Every structure is written in structure tokens, then in C-alpha cells.
């Protein structure tokens, strides 16, 4: 692995945003964790201090049991009996219903939603186009009433002289004829 690849991975790990959740134990202690899964870090919060949770078994206020076998790391999470399945199913159903509520049923509804979302921008662009069109019309009217101050004329170039390295009487005649026409 190249040094740049290693640095990129370290940088990605350092810049990772971690959202920590908080919960309360049955004894009132506030704990903070990334997720309630085995191997996740877990901390107890005491005012402004955050300390790794000691080895032991802890019960959350909702009845969930957390076992910590290594300081600051969750070993196992046990949901309350009977409530675990109901909670998982309820969470899944609620999440699925929320996702499905936002999904339009037909292509026509999708297109209508897109057009409705784009309409303010389209109206704004149309207003700008109308303003520019009015300015163009005013400019044409103003310019059509103005008269040119003096007519434009073409200035012919100075006399053209053909030069050649050798004396050629025929080319001299053509050069004189060219000068006569101008």
C-alpha cells in the first residue's frame, strides 16, 4: 500500500462524523454510544466528563440489558423479552410506511411533483427573460430614431506597387495598369 493511500485512509477516519446517541440507565446514569451493537464504544457521562463504561451488566430505563466485558466496549445487547420482536417489527413497519408515504404511485404523480418543484425557478427565469426582452425593444426603438452623424465611406488602400527582383517589362505594365484603376 502506498503512503498516499495510507494517509488518505487515516484522513478519512479522522474526518468521520460520529453521531453519538444518549440513553439513561435504570439508576439515572446517562450513557452515550454510537450504536447498540456488539463492539461499539460506550461511555458514561458525569457532567462534562465522559468516561468509558466499566465492565458489568447495565439495564437501560426501557429494560434493554447491555453487557460490557471490556472497558468502554459493548459485548452484548439483550432486548426485553417479547418487546424485542414487537419493537423491531413496529420500527420496521413505521419506517417502511414513512418511506412509502413519500413515494408517488404513478409516473404522472412523479412528473407533477417535479414540475411543481421546478415552477418557482421557471417563473423567475421567465421574468428575467421578459425584462431582457423589454430592454432590447427599448434599445431598438432608441437606435432606430437616431441618425448617423456622417456616412461611412470606404478608404481605398494606397497604390499597390509590385516589386520584383528582376527587370520584367510585362510586370511593370501590369503594375502601372493596377495603379491607374485605383
JSON list of N, CA, C and O in Angstrom, two decimals, residues 89-99:
[
{"chain": "A", "resi": 89, "resn": "UNK", "atom": "N", "xyz": [-40.40, -5.05, 14.76]},
{"chain": "A", "resi": 89, "resn": "UNK", "atom": "CA", "xyz": [-41.44, -5.03, 13.74]},
{"chain": "A", "resi": 89, "resn": "UNK", "atom": "C", "xyz": [-42.10, -3.66, 13.65]},
{"chain": "A", "resi": 89, "resn": "UNK", "atom": "O", "xyz": [-42.36, -3.15, 12.58]},
{"chain": "A", "resi": 90, "resn": "UNK", "atom": "N", "xyz": [-42.40, -3.06, 14.80]},
{"chain": "A", "resi": 90, "resn": "UNK", "atom": "CA", "xyz": [-43.04, -1.74, 14.80]},
{"chain": "A", "resi": 90, "resn": "UNK", "atom": "C", "xyz": [-42.13, -0.70, 14.17]},
{"chain": "A", "resi": 90, "resn": "UNK", "atom": "O", "xyz": [-42.57, 0.14, 13.39]},
{"chain": "A", "resi": 91, "resn": "UNK", "atom": "N", "xyz": [-40.84, -0.78, 14.50]},
{"chain": "A", "resi": 91, "resn": "UNK", "atom": "CA", "xyz": [-39.87, 0.16, 13.91]},
{"chain": "A", "resi": 91, "resn": "UNK", "atom": "C", "xyz": [-39.77, -0.03, 12.41]},
{"chain": "A", "resi": 91, "resn": "UNK", "atom": "O", "xyz": [-39.72, 0.93, 11.65]},
{"chain": "A", "resi": 92, "resn": "UNK", "atom": "N", "xyz": [-39.77, -1.30, 11.97]},
{"chain": "A", "resi": 92, "resn": "UNK", "atom": "CA", "xyz": [-39.68, -1.59, 10.54]},
{"chain": "A", "resi": 92, "resn": "UNK", "atom": "C", "xyz": [-40.93, -1.11, 9.82]},
{"chain": "A", "resi": 92, "resn": "UNK", "atom": "O", "xyz": [-40.84, -0.47, 8.78]},
{"chain": "A", "resi": 93, "resn": "UNK", "atom": "N", "xyz": [-42.11, -1.42, 10.39]},
{"chain": "A", "resi": 93, "resn": "UNK", "atom": "CA", "xyz": [-43.37, -1.01, 9.76]},
{"chain": "A", "resi": 93, "resn": "UNK", "atom": "C", "xyz": [-43.47, 0.51, 9.70]},
{"chain": "A", "resi": 93, "resn": "UNK", "atom": "O", "xyz": [-43.86, 1.08, 8.68]},
{"chain": "A", "resi": 94, "resn": "UNK", "atom": "N", "xyz": [-43.10, 1.18, 10.77]},
{"chain": "A", "resi": 94, "resn": "UNK", "atom": "CA", "xyz": [-43.18, 2.64, 10.81]},
{"chain": "A", "resi": 94, "resn": "UNK", "atom": "C", "xyz": [-42.24, 3.25, 9.78]},
{"chain": "A", "resi": 94, "resn": "UNK", "atom": "O", "xyz": [-42.61, 4.15, 9.04]},
{"chain": "A", "resi": 95, "resn": "UNK", "atom": "N", "xyz": [-41.03, 2.73, 9.72]},
{"chain": "A", "resi": 95, "resn": "UNK", "atom": "CA", "xyz": [-40.03, 3.24, 8.78]},
{"chain": "A", "resi": 95, "resn": "UNK", "atom": "C", "xyz": [-40.49, 3.01, 7.34]},
{"chain": "A", "resi": 95, "resn": "UNK", "atom": "O", "xyz": [-40.39, 3.89, 6.50]},
{"chain": "A", "resi": 96, "resn": "UNK", "atom": "N", "xyz": [-41.03, 1.80, 7.07]},
{"chain": "A", "resi": 96, "resn": "UNK", "atom": "CA", "xyz": [-41.49, 1.48, 5.73]},
{"chain": "A", "resi": 96, "resn": "UNK", "atom": "C", "xyz": [-42.67, 2.37, 5.33]},
{"chain": "A", "resi": 96, "resn": "UNK", "atom": "O", "xyz": [-42.74, 2.86, 4.20]},
{"chain": "A", "resi": 97, "resn": "UNK", "atom": "N", "xyz": [-43.60, 2.61, 6.26]},
{"chain": "A", "resi": 97, "resn": "UNK", "atom": "CA", "xyz": [-44.76, 3.48, 5.98]},
{"chain": "A", "resi": 97, "resn": "UNK", "atom": "C", "xyz": [-44.30, 4.90, 5.70]},
{"chain": "A", "resi": 97, "resn": "UNK", "atom": "O", "xyz": [-44.82, 5.55, 4.80]},
{"chain": "A", "resi": 98, "resn": "UNK", "atom": "N", "xyz": [-43.33, 5.39, 6.45]},
{"chain": "A", "resi": 98, "resn": "UNK", "atom": "CA", "xyz": [-42.81, 6.74, 6.23]},
{"chain": "A", "resi": 98, "resn": "UNK", "atom": "C", "xyz": [-42.17, 6.85, 4.85]},
{"chain": "A", "resi": 98, "resn": "UNK", "atom": "O", "xyz": [-42.35, 7.83, 4.14]},
{"chain": "A", "resi": 99, "resn": "UNK", "atom": "N", "xyz": [-41.39, 5.82, 4.47]},
{"chain": "A", "resi": 99, "resn": "UNK", "atom": "CA", "xyz": [-40.75, 5.84, 3.17]},
{"chain": "A", "resi": 99, "resn": "UNK", "atom": "C", "xyz": [-41.78, 5.77, 2.05]},
{"chain": "A", "resi": 99, "resn": "UNK", "atom": "O", "xyz": [-41.68, 6.46, 1.04]}
]
